[in-house]
Coordinates of C-alpha atoms in Angstrom, one line a residue:
Chain A
M1 CA 0.0 -0.1 -0.2
E2 CA 2.6 2.6 1.1
A3 CA 4.9 1.7 -2.1
R4 CA 1.7 2.6 -4.3
T5 CA 1.2 5.8 -2.7
Q6 CA 4.8 6.7 -2.9
N7 CA 4.6 5.6 -6.7
G8 CA 2.1 8.4 -7.1
V9 CA -0.8 6.0 -7.8
V10 CA -4.1 7.9 -7.3
L11 CA -6.6 5.1 -8.3
T12 CA -6.1 1.3 -8.0
L13 CA -8.9 -1.0 -9.4
D14 CA -7.8 -4.4 -8.0
H15 CA -9.5 -7.4 -9.8
V16 CA -12.9 -5.8 -9.8
T17 CA -15.8 -8.0 -10.9
I18 CA -19.4 -7.0 -11.1
K19 CA -22.2 -9.5 -12.0
F20 CA -25.9 -8.4 -12.5
G21 CA -27.6 -11.8 -12.1
G22 CA -26.0 -14.0 -14.8
L23 CA -24.3 -11.1 -16.6
V24 CA -21.0 -10.2 -15.9
A25 CA -20.8 -6.6 -16.7
V26 CA -17.1 -6.1 -15.6
N27 CA -14.8 -9.1 -15.4
D28 CA -11.5 -9.2 -13.5
F29 CA -10.6 -5.6 -14.3
C30 CA -7.4 -3.9 -13.2
L31 CA -6.1 -0.6 -13.2
D32 CA -3.6 1.8 -12.0
I33 CA -3.8 5.7 -12.5
R34 CA -1.0 7.7 -11.5
K35 CA -1.2 11.4 -10.1
G36 CA -1.8 13.8 -12.8
E37 CA -2.3 11.2 -15.6
L38 CA -5.1 11.8 -18.0
V39 CA -6.5 8.2 -18.8
G40 CA -9.1 7.5 -21.2
L41 CA -11.6 4.3 -21.2
I42 CA -12.9 3.3 -24.5
G43 CA -14.9 0.4 -25.8
P44 CA -18.1 -0.3 -27.7
N45 CA -21.6 0.3 -26.7
G46 CA -22.5 -1.8 -23.7
A47 CA -19.0 -2.7 -23.1
G48 CA -19.3 -1.8 -19.1
K49 CA -17.4 1.7 -19.4
T50 CA -19.8 3.6 -17.1
T51 CA -20.2 0.5 -14.9
V52 CA -16.4 0.8 -13.9
F53 CA -17.3 4.4 -13.2
N54 CA -20.2 3.7 -11.1
I55 CA -18.3 1.1 -9.2
V56 CA -15.5 3.7 -8.6
T57 CA -17.9 6.3 -7.2
G58 CA -19.8 3.9 -5.0
Q59 CA -23.2 3.9 -7.2
Y60 CA -22.3 -0.2 -7.5
A61 CA -20.7 -2.1 -4.9
P62 CA -18.5 -4.6 -6.8
T63 CA -19.2 -8.5 -6.5
S64 CA -15.4 -9.0 -6.0
G65 CA -12.3 -6.9 -6.0
R66 CA -11.1 -3.7 -4.5
V67 CA -11.1 0.0 -5.1
L68 CA -8.1 1.9 -3.6
F69 CA -8.0 5.7 -3.8
E70 CA -4.8 7.2 -2.7
G71 CA -4.0 3.8 -0.9
Q72 CA -7.3 3.9 0.9
D73 CA -9.8 0.9 0.7
I74 CA -13.0 2.6 -0.5
T75 CA -14.6 -0.5 -2.0
G76 CA -18.6 -0.3 -1.5
W77 CA -18.3 3.1 0.2
R78 CA -21.5 5.4 -0.3
P79 CA -21.3 7.8 -3.2
D80 CA -21.4 10.8 -0.8
L81 CA -18.5 9.5 1.1
V82 CA -16.5 8.9 -2.1
A83 CA -17.1 12.5 -3.3
A84 CA -16.0 13.7 0.0
A85 CA -12.8 11.4 -0.1
G86 CA -11.8 13.5 -3.3
I87 CA -13.5 11.7 -6.4
A88 CA -15.8 13.7 -8.3
R89 CA -17.6 12.7 -11.4
T90 CA -19.9 13.8 -14.5
F91 CA -22.7 11.9 -16.2
Q92 CA -23.1 10.7 -19.3
N93 CA -26.3 12.2 -20.0
V94 CA -26.3 15.8 -18.2
R95 CA -27.9 15.4 -14.8
L96 CA -27.7 19.1 -13.4
F97 CA -30.0 20.3 -10.6
T98 CA -32.2 22.3 -13.2
G99 CA -34.4 23.9 -10.9
L100 CA -31.5 25.5 -9.0
T101 CA -29.4 28.8 -10.3
V102 CA -26.0 27.9 -12.0
L103 CA -24.3 29.3 -8.7
D104 CA -26.5 27.1 -6.5
N105 CA -25.5 24.2 -8.6
V106 CA -22.0 24.6 -7.7
L107 CA -22.7 25.7 -4.2
V108 CA -24.5 22.1 -3.5
S109 CA -21.0 20.6 -4.1
Q110 CA -19.7 22.4 -1.1
H111 CA -22.2 21.4 1.1
L112 CA -20.1 18.5 2.2
R113 CA -17.4 20.9 3.5
L114 CA -20.0 22.8 5.8
K115 CA -19.1 23.1 9.4
S116 CA -22.0 24.8 10.5
S117 CA -25.0 22.9 12.4
F118 CA -28.6 22.8 10.9
L119 CA -29.7 25.1 13.6
S120 CA -27.4 27.8 13.1
A121 CA -28.7 27.7 9.6
A122 CA -32.3 27.5 10.5
F123 CA -31.8 30.6 12.9
R124 CA -29.2 32.1 10.3
L125 CA -26.7 32.8 13.1
P126 CA -23.7 35.1 12.3
S127 CA -21.4 32.1 12.0
Y128 CA -23.5 30.4 9.5
A129 CA -23.9 33.4 7.5
K130 CA -20.3 34.1 7.6
E131 CA -19.9 30.5 6.1
D132 CA -22.3 30.8 3.5
A133 CA -20.9 34.0 2.2
E134 CA -17.5 32.4 2.2
A135 CA -18.9 29.6 0.0
R136 CA -20.6 32.0 -2.2
A137 CA -17.3 33.6 -3.0
R138 CA -15.5 30.5 -3.6
G139 CA -18.4 29.3 -6.0
M140 CA -18.3 32.6 -7.9
D141 CA -14.4 32.4 -8.1
L142 CA -15.0 28.8 -9.6
L143 CA -17.5 30.0 -12.2
Q144 CA -15.2 32.7 -13.2
R145 CA -12.6 30.3 -13.7
V146 CA -14.5 28.1 -16.0
G147 CA -15.9 31.0 -17.6
L148 CA -19.6 30.8 -16.3
A149 CA -19.7 33.9 -13.8
D150 CA -21.9 36.1 -16.2
L151 CA -24.5 33.1 -16.1
A152 CA -24.3 32.6 -12.2
R153 CA -28.1 33.8 -11.6
E154 CA -29.6 31.7 -14.5
Q155 CA -31.6 28.5 -13.8
A156 CA -29.3 25.6 -14.9
G157 CA -32.1 24.2 -17.3
S158 CA -32.3 27.0 -19.3
L159 CA -28.3 27.0 -20.3
P160 CA -27.5 25.9 -23.8
Y161 CA -26.3 22.3 -24.0
G162 CA -22.6 23.0 -24.3
Q163 CA -22.7 25.4 -21.3
Q164 CA -24.6 22.7 -19.3
R165 CA -22.0 20.4 -19.9
R166 CA -19.6 22.7 -18.8
L167 CA -21.4 23.5 -15.6
E168 CA -21.4 19.8 -15.1
I169 CA -17.5 19.8 -14.8
A170 CA -17.7 23.1 -12.6
R171 CA -20.2 21.2 -10.0
A172 CA -17.8 18.4 -10.0
L173 CA -14.9 20.7 -9.6
A174 CA -16.5 22.4 -6.5
T175 CA -16.2 19.5 -4.5
N176 CA -12.6 19.9 -4.5
P177 CA -11.8 16.5 -6.0
R178 CA -8.2 15.2 -6.8
L179 CA -9.5 12.7 -9.3
L180 CA -12.1 13.5 -11.7
L181 CA -14.0 11.1 -13.9
L182 CA -15.9 12.5 -16.9
D183 CA -18.3 10.2 -18.6
E184 CA -18.6 10.9 -22.3
P185 CA -17.9 14.7 -21.8
A186 CA -17.9 15.4 -25.7
A187 CA -21.7 13.5 -26.2
G188 CA -23.8 15.5 -28.4
M189 CA -21.1 18.4 -29.1
N190 CA -20.1 19.7 -32.6
P191 CA -16.4 19.5 -33.6
E192 CA -15.6 23.2 -32.6
E193 CA -17.1 22.6 -29.1
T194 CA -15.2 19.7 -28.7
T195 CA -11.9 21.4 -29.5
Q196 CA -12.8 23.9 -26.9
L197 CA -13.7 20.9 -24.4
M198 CA -10.2 19.3 -24.9
K199 CA -8.4 22.6 -23.9
F200 CA -10.6 23.0 -21.3
I201 CA -10.0 19.5 -19.7
C202 CA -6.2 20.0 -20.1
R203 CA -6.3 23.4 -18.7
I204 CA -8.3 22.4 -15.5
R205 CA -6.2 19.3 -15.2
D206 CA -3.3 21.6 -14.7
E207 CA -5.0 24.4 -12.9
F208 CA -6.5 22.3 -10.2
G209 CA -3.9 19.6 -10.0
L210 CA -6.4 16.9 -11.0
T211 CA -5.9 13.4 -12.0
V212 CA -8.5 12.5 -14.8
F213 CA -10.1 9.5 -15.9
L214 CA -12.5 9.7 -19.0
I215 CA -14.8 7.9 -21.1
E216 CA -15.2 9.0 -24.6
H217 CA -16.6 8.1 -28.1
D218 CA -15.1 10.7 -29.9
M219 CA -11.9 9.6 -31.1
R220 CA -10.4 12.7 -31.8
L221 CA -10.8 13.9 -28.2
V222 CA -9.5 10.4 -26.7
M223 CA -6.5 10.3 -29.2
G224 CA -6.0 13.9 -28.7
I225 CA -5.7 14.4 -25.0
C226 CA -5.5 11.1 -23.3
E227 CA -1.7 9.9 -22.5
R228 CA -2.9 6.2 -21.9
I229 CA -6.0 4.5 -23.1
R230 CA -7.6 1.4 -21.7
V231 CA -10.2 -0.6 -24.2
I232 CA -13.0 -2.8 -22.8
D233 CA -15.0 -5.1 -24.5
Y234 CA -17.9 -7.3 -22.8
G235 CA -16.5 -6.0 -19.4
V236 CA -12.8 -7.6 -20.3
S237 CA -9.9 -5.6 -20.9
I238 CA -8.5 -6.0 -24.4
A239 CA -5.8 -3.4 -24.7
E240 CA -4.0 -0.6 -23.2
G241 CA -1.6 1.7 -24.5
T242 CA -0.6 5.3 -25.9
P243 CA -2.9 6.6 -28.7
Q244 CA -0.8 5.5 -31.5
E245 CA -0.4 1.8 -30.0
I246 CA -4.1 1.6 -29.6
Q247 CA -5.2 2.8 -33.1
S248 CA -3.1 0.0 -34.6
D249 CA -4.0 -2.7 -32.2
P250 CA -5.8 -5.6 -34.0
G251 CA -7.8 -6.7 -31.0
V252 CA -9.3 -3.0 -30.8
I253 CA -9.9 -2.8 -34.7
A254 CA -11.7 -6.2 -34.5
A255 CA -13.9 -5.3 -31.3
Y256 CA -15.0 -1.9 -32.9
L257 CA -15.5 -3.0 -36.5
G258 CA -15.9 -7.1 -36.3
E259 CA -13.3 -9.6 -37.3
E260 CA -12.8 -10.2 -40.7
E261 CA -14.1 -13.5 -41.9
D262 CA -11.7 -16.0 -43.9
Chain B
M1 CA -23.5 42.3 2.5
K2 CA -25.1 45.9 2.7
R3 CA -28.1 44.1 0.9
R4 CA -28.4 41.6 3.4
H5 CA -28.6 44.1 6.2
L6 CA -31.5 46.1 4.2
H7 CA -33.1 43.0 3.8
L8 CA -33.1 42.3 7.5
I9 CA -34.2 45.6 8.4
L10 CA -37.5 45.6 5.9
T11 CA -38.1 42.3 7.5
V12 CA -38.0 43.5 11.0
A13 CA -40.0 46.4 9.8
L14 CA -42.6 44.3 8.1
I15 CA -43.0 41.9 11.3
G16 CA -43.5 45.3 13.3
V17 CA -46.2 46.5 11.1
L18 CA -48.0 42.9 11.2
L19 CA -47.7 43.2 15.0
L20 CA -49.4 46.4 15.1
V21 CA -52.0 45.5 12.4
L22 CA -52.8 42.3 14.9
W23 CA -53.0 44.4 18.0
W24 CA -55.5 46.7 16.4
A25 CA -57.3 43.7 14.8
D26 CA -57.2 42.0 18.3
R27 CA -59.0 45.1 19.9
H28 CA -61.5 46.0 17.0
L29 CA -62.3 43.0 15.2
G30 CA -65.1 40.7 16.2
E31 CA -64.7 37.0 17.5
F32 CA -65.5 35.6 14.1
P33 CA -62.9 37.1 11.9
L34 CA -60.2 36.6 14.4
R35 CA -60.9 33.1 14.7
V36 CA -60.9 32.7 10.9
A37 CA -57.5 34.4 11.0
R38 CA -56.2 32.2 13.6
T39 CA -57.1 29.1 11.8
G40 CA -55.4 30.7 8.9
A41 CA -52.2 31.3 10.8
I42 CA -52.3 27.7 11.9
Y43 CA -52.6 26.5 8.3
V44 CA -49.6 28.5 7.7
V45 CA -47.6 26.8 10.3
A46 CA -48.7 23.4 9.1
A47 CA -48.5 24.1 5.5
V48 CA -44.9 26.0 5.3
A49 CA -43.4 23.0 7.2
Y50 CA -45.3 20.4 4.9
N51 CA -43.9 22.3 1.7
L52 CA -40.6 21.9 3.1
V53 CA -41.1 18.0 2.6
N54 CA -43.1 17.9 -0.5
G55 CA -41.9 21.1 -2.3
I56 CA -38.4 21.6 -1.7
T57 CA -37.0 18.1 -0.7
G58 CA -39.5 16.6 -3.6
Q59 CA -40.6 13.9 -1.2
F60 CA -44.2 12.9 -1.3
S61 CA -45.4 12.8 2.5
L62 CA -49.0 12.3 3.6
G63 CA -48.3 12.5 7.0
P64 CA -49.0 16.0 8.7
N65 CA -52.3 14.9 10.2
G66 CA -50.3 12.4 12.1
F67 CA -47.7 14.9 13.4
M68 CA -50.6 17.4 14.2
A69 CA -52.5 14.8 16.3
L70 CA -49.1 14.1 18.0
G71 CA -48.9 17.8 18.8
G72 CA -52.6 18.4 19.4
Y73 CA -52.9 15.7 22.1
T74 CA -49.5 16.5 23.8
T75 CA -50.8 20.2 24.2
A76 CA -53.9 19.1 25.4
L77 CA -52.8 16.8 27.9
L78 CA -50.1 19.3 29.4
I79 CA -52.5 22.6 29.6
L80 CA -55.9 20.7 30.4
P81 CA -56.7 22.0 33.9
L82 CA -56.7 19.3 36.5
Q83 CA -60.3 19.5 37.4
Q84 CA -61.5 19.4 33.8
K85 CA -59.3 16.2 33.6
Q86 CA -61.2 14.4 36.2
F87 CA -64.5 15.5 34.5
V88 CA -63.3 14.3 31.0
W89 CA -61.9 10.9 32.2
F90 CA -65.0 9.7 33.7
L91 CA -65.3 6.3 32.6
E92 CA -61.6 5.1 33.1
P93 CA -59.1 6.8 35.0
Q94 CA -56.4 8.9 33.3
M95 CA -53.0 7.6 33.4
W96 CA -50.1 8.8 35.2
P97 CA -48.3 11.2 34.9
F98 CA -50.8 13.4 33.0
N99 CA -53.5 13.1 36.0
S100 CA -51.2 14.6 38.3
F101 CA -50.2 18.0 36.7
S102 CA -51.3 20.9 34.4
F103 CA -49.5 23.6 32.8
P104 CA -50.6 27.2 33.7
W105 CA -51.0 29.7 30.9
Y106 CA -47.5 31.1 31.2
L107 CA -46.1 27.6 30.2
F108 CA -48.2 27.5 27.1
G109 CA -45.0 28.4 25.0
L110 CA -43.3 25.2 26.6
A111 CA -46.5 23.0 25.8
L112 CA -46.2 24.0 22.3
L113 CA -42.4 23.3 22.0
L114 CA -43.1 19.9 23.6
A115 CA -45.8 19.4 21.2
G116 CA -43.1 20.2 18.4
V117 CA -40.7 17.5 20.0
V118 CA -43.3 14.8 20.2
G119 CA -44.3 15.6 16.4
A120 CA -40.4 15.6 15.3
L121 CA -40.0 12.3 17.3
G122 CA -42.7 10.9 15.4
A123 CA -41.1 11.8 12.0
L124 CA -38.2 10.2 13.2
V125 CA -39.7 7.0 13.9
V126 CA -41.4 7.1 10.3
G127 CA -38.7 8.7 8.4
I128 CA -35.6 6.1 9.5
P129 CA -37.5 3.0 8.0
S130 CA -39.1 5.1 4.9
F131 CA -35.8 6.9 3.5
R132 CA -33.8 3.8 3.5
L133 CA -35.7 2.8 0.5
R134 CA -35.9 4.7 -2.6
G135 CA -39.2 5.3 -4.3
D136 CA -42.7 6.5 -3.2
Y137 CA -42.8 4.2 0.0
L138 CA -42.8 7.4 2.1
A139 CA -46.4 8.4 1.0
I140 CA -47.6 4.8 1.9
A141 CA -45.9 4.6 5.3
T142 CA -46.8 8.3 6.2
F143 CA -50.3 7.3 5.3
G144 CA -50.1 4.5 7.3
F145 CA -48.8 6.3 10.3
G146 CA -51.9 8.9 10.3
E147 CA -54.0 5.9 10.5
I148 CA -52.2 4.1 13.3
I149 CA -52.2 7.5 15.4
F150 CA -56.1 7.7 14.6
V151 CA -56.5 3.9 15.7
L152 CA -54.2 4.8 18.9
A153 CA -56.1 7.8 19.8
N154 CA -59.5 5.8 19.5
N155 CA -58.3 3.0 21.5
L156 CA -55.8 4.3 24.3
I157 CA -58.7 5.6 26.5
P158 CA -56.2 6.3 29.5
L159 CA -54.2 8.4 27.7
T160 CA -56.5 10.0 25.0
N161 CA -60.1 9.2 26.1
G162 CA -60.7 7.7 23.0
P163 CA -63.6 8.8 20.7
L164 CA -64.8 11.2 23.3
G165 CA -61.6 13.3 23.2
M166 CA -61.1 16.1 25.4
K167 CA -63.1 19.3 25.9
G168 CA -62.4 22.4 27.9
I169 CA -58.8 22.7 26.7
P170 CA -57.9 26.4 27.6
E171 CA -58.1 28.8 24.7
Y172 CA -54.6 30.2 25.0
A173 CA -53.9 30.3 21.3
S174 CA -54.5 34.2 21.2
V175 CA -53.9 35.8 17.9
F176 CA -50.2 36.9 19.0
W177 CA -49.7 33.1 19.8
C178 CA -51.0 31.9 16.3
F179 CA -49.3 34.5 14.1
G180 CA -46.2 34.6 16.4
T181 CA -45.7 31.0 15.6
A182 CA -46.7 31.5 11.9
I183 CA -43.9 34.2 11.6
V184 CA -41.3 32.1 13.4
A185 CA -42.3 29.0 11.3
T186 CA -42.0 31.1 8.1
L187 CA -39.0 32.6 8.8
V188 CA -37.1 29.2 10.1
V189 CA -38.3 27.2 7.1
S190 CA -37.4 30.1 4.6
N191 CA -33.9 30.2 6.4
I192 CA -33.5 26.7 5.8
A193 CA -34.6 26.7 2.2
N194 CA -32.2 29.4 1.5
S195 CA -29.2 27.8 3.4
S196 CA -26.7 25.2 2.1
F197 CA -29.0 22.7 3.7
G198 CA -32.0 23.8 1.4
R199 CA -29.8 23.7 -1.6
A200 CA -28.9 20.2 -0.6
M201 CA -32.6 19.3 -0.3
K202 CA -33.4 20.9 -3.7
A203 CA -30.7 19.1 -5.3
V204 CA -32.1 15.7 -3.8
R205 CA -35.6 16.8 -5.4
D206 CA -34.0 17.6 -8.8
D207 CA -31.5 14.7 -9.1
E208 CA -31.0 12.4 -6.2
V209 CA -28.3 10.4 -7.9
A210 CA -26.3 13.6 -8.9
A211 CA -26.9 15.0 -5.3
E212 CA -25.1 11.9 -4.1
A213 CA -22.3 12.0 -6.3
M214 CA -21.5 15.5 -5.4
G215 CA -21.2 14.6 -1.6
V216 CA -24.8 15.2 -0.6
N217 CA -25.9 12.7 2.3
V218 CA -29.2 12.0 0.9
F219 CA -30.6 10.1 3.9
R220 CA -29.6 12.8 6.3
T221 CA -30.7 15.7 4.1
K222 CA -34.2 14.0 3.9
M223 CA -34.6 13.1 7.3
L224 CA -33.7 16.8 8.3
A225 CA -36.5 18.1 6.1
F226 CA -39.0 15.4 7.5
V227 CA -38.2 16.0 11.3
T228 CA -38.2 20.0 10.8
S229 CA -41.8 19.4 9.3
G230 CA -42.8 17.1 12.0
F231 CA -41.8 19.6 14.6
F232 CA -43.9 22.3 13.1
G233 CA -46.6 19.9 12.3
G234 CA -46.8 19.2 16.1
V235 CA -46.8 23.0 17.0
A236 CA -49.6 23.5 14.6
G237 CA -51.8 20.7 16.4
G238 CA -50.9 22.1 19.6
L239 CA -52.1 25.6 18.4
L240 CA -55.2 23.9 16.9
A241 CA -56.3 22.2 19.8
S242 CA -56.1 25.2 22.1
L243 CA -57.9 27.3 19.3
I244 CA -61.0 24.8 19.1
T245 CA -60.5 23.7 22.7
T246 CA -61.8 20.4 22.1
I247 CA -60.2 17.6 20.2
S248 CA -61.1 14.0 19.4
P249 CA -59.4 11.6 16.7
T250 CA -61.5 12.8 13.9
L251 CA -60.1 16.3 14.1
F252 CA -56.9 14.9 12.8
T253 CA -58.2 12.6 9.8
F254 CA -56.7 12.5 6.5
A255 CA -58.9 15.1 5.4
M256 CA -56.7 17.5 7.3
T257 CA -53.7 16.2 5.1
F258 CA -56.0 16.9 2.1
N259 CA -56.7 20.4 3.1
L260 CA -52.8 21.2 3.6
L261 CA -52.2 19.5 0.4
I262 CA -54.7 21.3 -1.4
I263 CA -52.8 24.6 0.3
I264 CA -49.2 23.8 -0.9
V265 CA -50.2 22.5 -4.2
L266 CA -52.6 25.8 -5.0
G267 CA -49.7 28.0 -3.6
G268 CA -47.0 26.2 -5.7
L269 CA -45.0 23.3 -4.7
G270 CA -41.7 24.8 -3.1
S271 CA -42.8 28.0 -2.8
I272 CA -42.8 29.2 0.9
T273 CA -44.5 32.5 0.3
G274 CA -47.0 30.8 -1.6
S275 CA -48.0 28.4 1.2
V276 CA -48.5 31.5 3.3
V277 CA -50.7 33.3 1.1
T278 CA -52.8 30.2 0.2
G279 CA -52.8 29.0 3.9
L280 CA -54.6 32.3 5.1
G281 CA -56.5 32.5 1.9
F282 CA -57.7 28.8 2.3
A283 CA -59.3 29.7 5.8
I284 CA -61.1 32.9 4.4
M285 CA -62.4 30.7 1.7
S286 CA -63.6 27.8 3.6
E287 CA -66.0 30.3 5.5
V288 CA -66.6 32.4 2.3
L289 CA -67.7 29.3 0.6
R290 CA -70.1 28.2 3.5
V291 CA -72.7 29.9 1.2
V292 CA -72.6 26.9 -1.2
E293 CA -73.7 24.6 1.6
A294 CA -76.6 26.9 2.6
P295 CA -80.0 26.1 0.8
I296 CA -80.2 28.4 -2.0
D297 CA -83.4 29.9 -3.6
L298 CA -83.2 31.1 -7.2
G299 CA -86.7 32.1 -7.8
P300 CA -88.5 28.9 -8.9
I301 CA -85.1 26.7 -8.4
H302 CA -84.6 25.6 -4.9
I303 CA -81.7 24.0 -3.9
P304 CA -81.2 22.6 -0.7
G305 CA -78.0 22.8 1.5
V306 CA -75.4 20.1 0.7
A307 CA -72.9 19.8 3.6
G308 CA -69.4 19.3 2.4
M309 CA -70.2 21.1 -0.7
R310 CA -67.1 23.2 0.1
M311 CA -64.8 20.4 -0.6
V312 CA -66.8 19.7 -4.0
V313 CA -65.7 23.5 -4.7
F314 CA -62.2 22.8 -3.6
S315 CA -61.7 19.7 -5.6
V316 CA -63.0 21.2 -8.7
L317 CA -60.6 24.2 -8.0
L318 CA -57.8 21.9 -7.8
I319 CA -58.7 19.9 -11.0
L320 CA -58.8 23.3 -12.8
L321 CA -55.6 24.4 -11.4
M322 CA -53.8 21.2 -12.2
I323 CA -55.0 21.4 -15.9
F324 CA -54.4 25.0 -16.7
Y325 CA -51.8 26.1 -13.9
R326 CA -50.0 23.2 -13.1
R327 CA -47.2 24.7 -11.0
G328 CA -49.7 26.5 -8.8
L329 CA -50.0 30.2 -7.9
F330 CA -46.6 30.8 -7.1
G331 CA -44.6 28.0 -8.8
Q332 CA -41.5 27.8 -7.2
F333 CA -41.4 31.7 -7.1
E334 CA -40.9 33.4 -3.8
L335 CA -41.8 36.9 -3.0
S336 CA -38.4 38.2 -1.8
W337 CA -37.3 41.8 -1.0
D338 CA -35.1 41.5 -4.1
W339 CA -38.2 41.2 -6.0
V340 CA -40.1 43.9 -4.1
L341 CA -37.2 46.2 -4.6
S342 CA -36.9 45.5 -8.3
V343 CA -40.4 46.0 -8.9
L344 CA -40.5 49.4 -7.1
R345 CA -37.4 50.5 -9.0
A346 CA -39.3 49.5 -12.2
T347 CA -42.5 51.4 -11.3
R348 CA -40.5 54.5 -10.4
G349 CA -38.3 54.2 -13.6
V350 CA -41.9 54.2 -15.6
R351 CA -42.9 57.3 -13.8
K352 CA -39.9 59.0 -14.2
W353 CA -39.8 58.2 -17.8
K354 CA -43.6 59.2 -18.2
Q355 CA -42.7 62.6 -16.4
E356 CA -39.8 63.1 -18.7
R357 CA -41.8 62.5 -21.8
K358 CA -44.6 64.9 -20.4
T359 CA -42.2 67.6 -19.9
E360 CA -40.6 67.2 -23.5
S361 CA -44.1 67.2 -25.2
S362 CA -44.9 70.6 -23.3

């Protein structure tokens, strides 16, 4: 354990398997992600990519295997505890709090750091008011950094799609994560928006000192920014390597395009 | 920061004006309008708390009648004079310790507080198992809870005097008690709704999975809303017992929850100020609509009086609202000082503009 942390491994998936009834959605999955890395997870539809994310963030408990975050065993933790430990995520289809303003969406993510008690909030004691004002200032600061400050008072549900995606990432950043999981961040974006997103992901990784693990179908994004790519199919890892290696891997080509029949 | 101070001053000023109006009303209005107003204030307490669960946290509870029953019985047991207690429990003796003491008038506040605590405990007991499950189990569990309280109230004769209930409860629930509690409940609930806890509640309402992934403890958040609502439900029940001066199990049947549901849906699920307006409005309309229950003579047509006709009118109103104005009168909108000030500024701007145009043309 010690050695792993020293090597700068942030996330370890150790022989993770999950079964839903008779279906083995993820089978014996192993992965180490080092600090500061930008790792991509790709595979055909239904390969089990999002299931891997759901296991890391605690939505599912694996049938067997362990999940280690910075050397700590977080297998089967509740999602809110995983978030508090320092892992944040976005969702494949945008899941904002549509009835809240842009700023409030970001502030929800700071709730887990709140020190004031429920009663001090109910009676709006000065100690609570001060903490709330600080959270607001931090929230506005974050929105400024991701370029959404002008929209702070808009309803999240009324933003255009690209901005909603951006807000979802901002909301994840507001939990103060060290590991960020992005589930198909470029889904539904046009090429120009995708280019912006690629720059955005690289920028926040450097600015916030993040490790990024992402799922994506858009090969331009995956090949453009990921340093290492893992490919899974039917819940099994079939390849890992740099973008160049993956592009020429016969197994990957077969999984995506089907095998040639002789 | 400056704006917050301004809002605080405006709120204090508004409460001051309200108290002055109440003081005037208490001296100059007749018994009947005051009674309607007090009932309205109690509806406000219960509805605002109920809205915290159904509107703000998005959990469909059907429980307020149960919490109000707990609070009502608690208060009645605490403040019923000893002599009256002996008179009421004439079939079976009342159980200890309630047969040995009675709160004097100056402890009415404490009695209400304890009513709230008992209501909150009830909410804790129902909430813990219900919120462990996802989905609409809360509606079933809370509905069942109300029925259980009804059955208990009917049968625990040494404690509740059964179907006969209690009468001669001192009428401590003055205009000031009712409206004072309504003001406190509204302020506390709106503080909660606008706090970090309130944002977490709204996040749970909008998307439970995302809220949890952002570090919100969903179970705890729901429990906080539910227990708070149980507390104020209990307080409202206590006030109601002291206002009506008699209670029996039938006072707290599901019809009570139904009334509150109408209030919060009419006012807008999630709008606290909406619940305040419709809570008072509901009490007034209930009296105004008594007309439809009286016999009506329209020349040759004679309509005999039908008891319960008011509920038909309310139901039709609710159906119409659901068809044409689904989000209620206020939706999720809140009357806030920001809004009032912006409206004032806008009207001032328009007036100024009109004046300028006048001077230009002349």
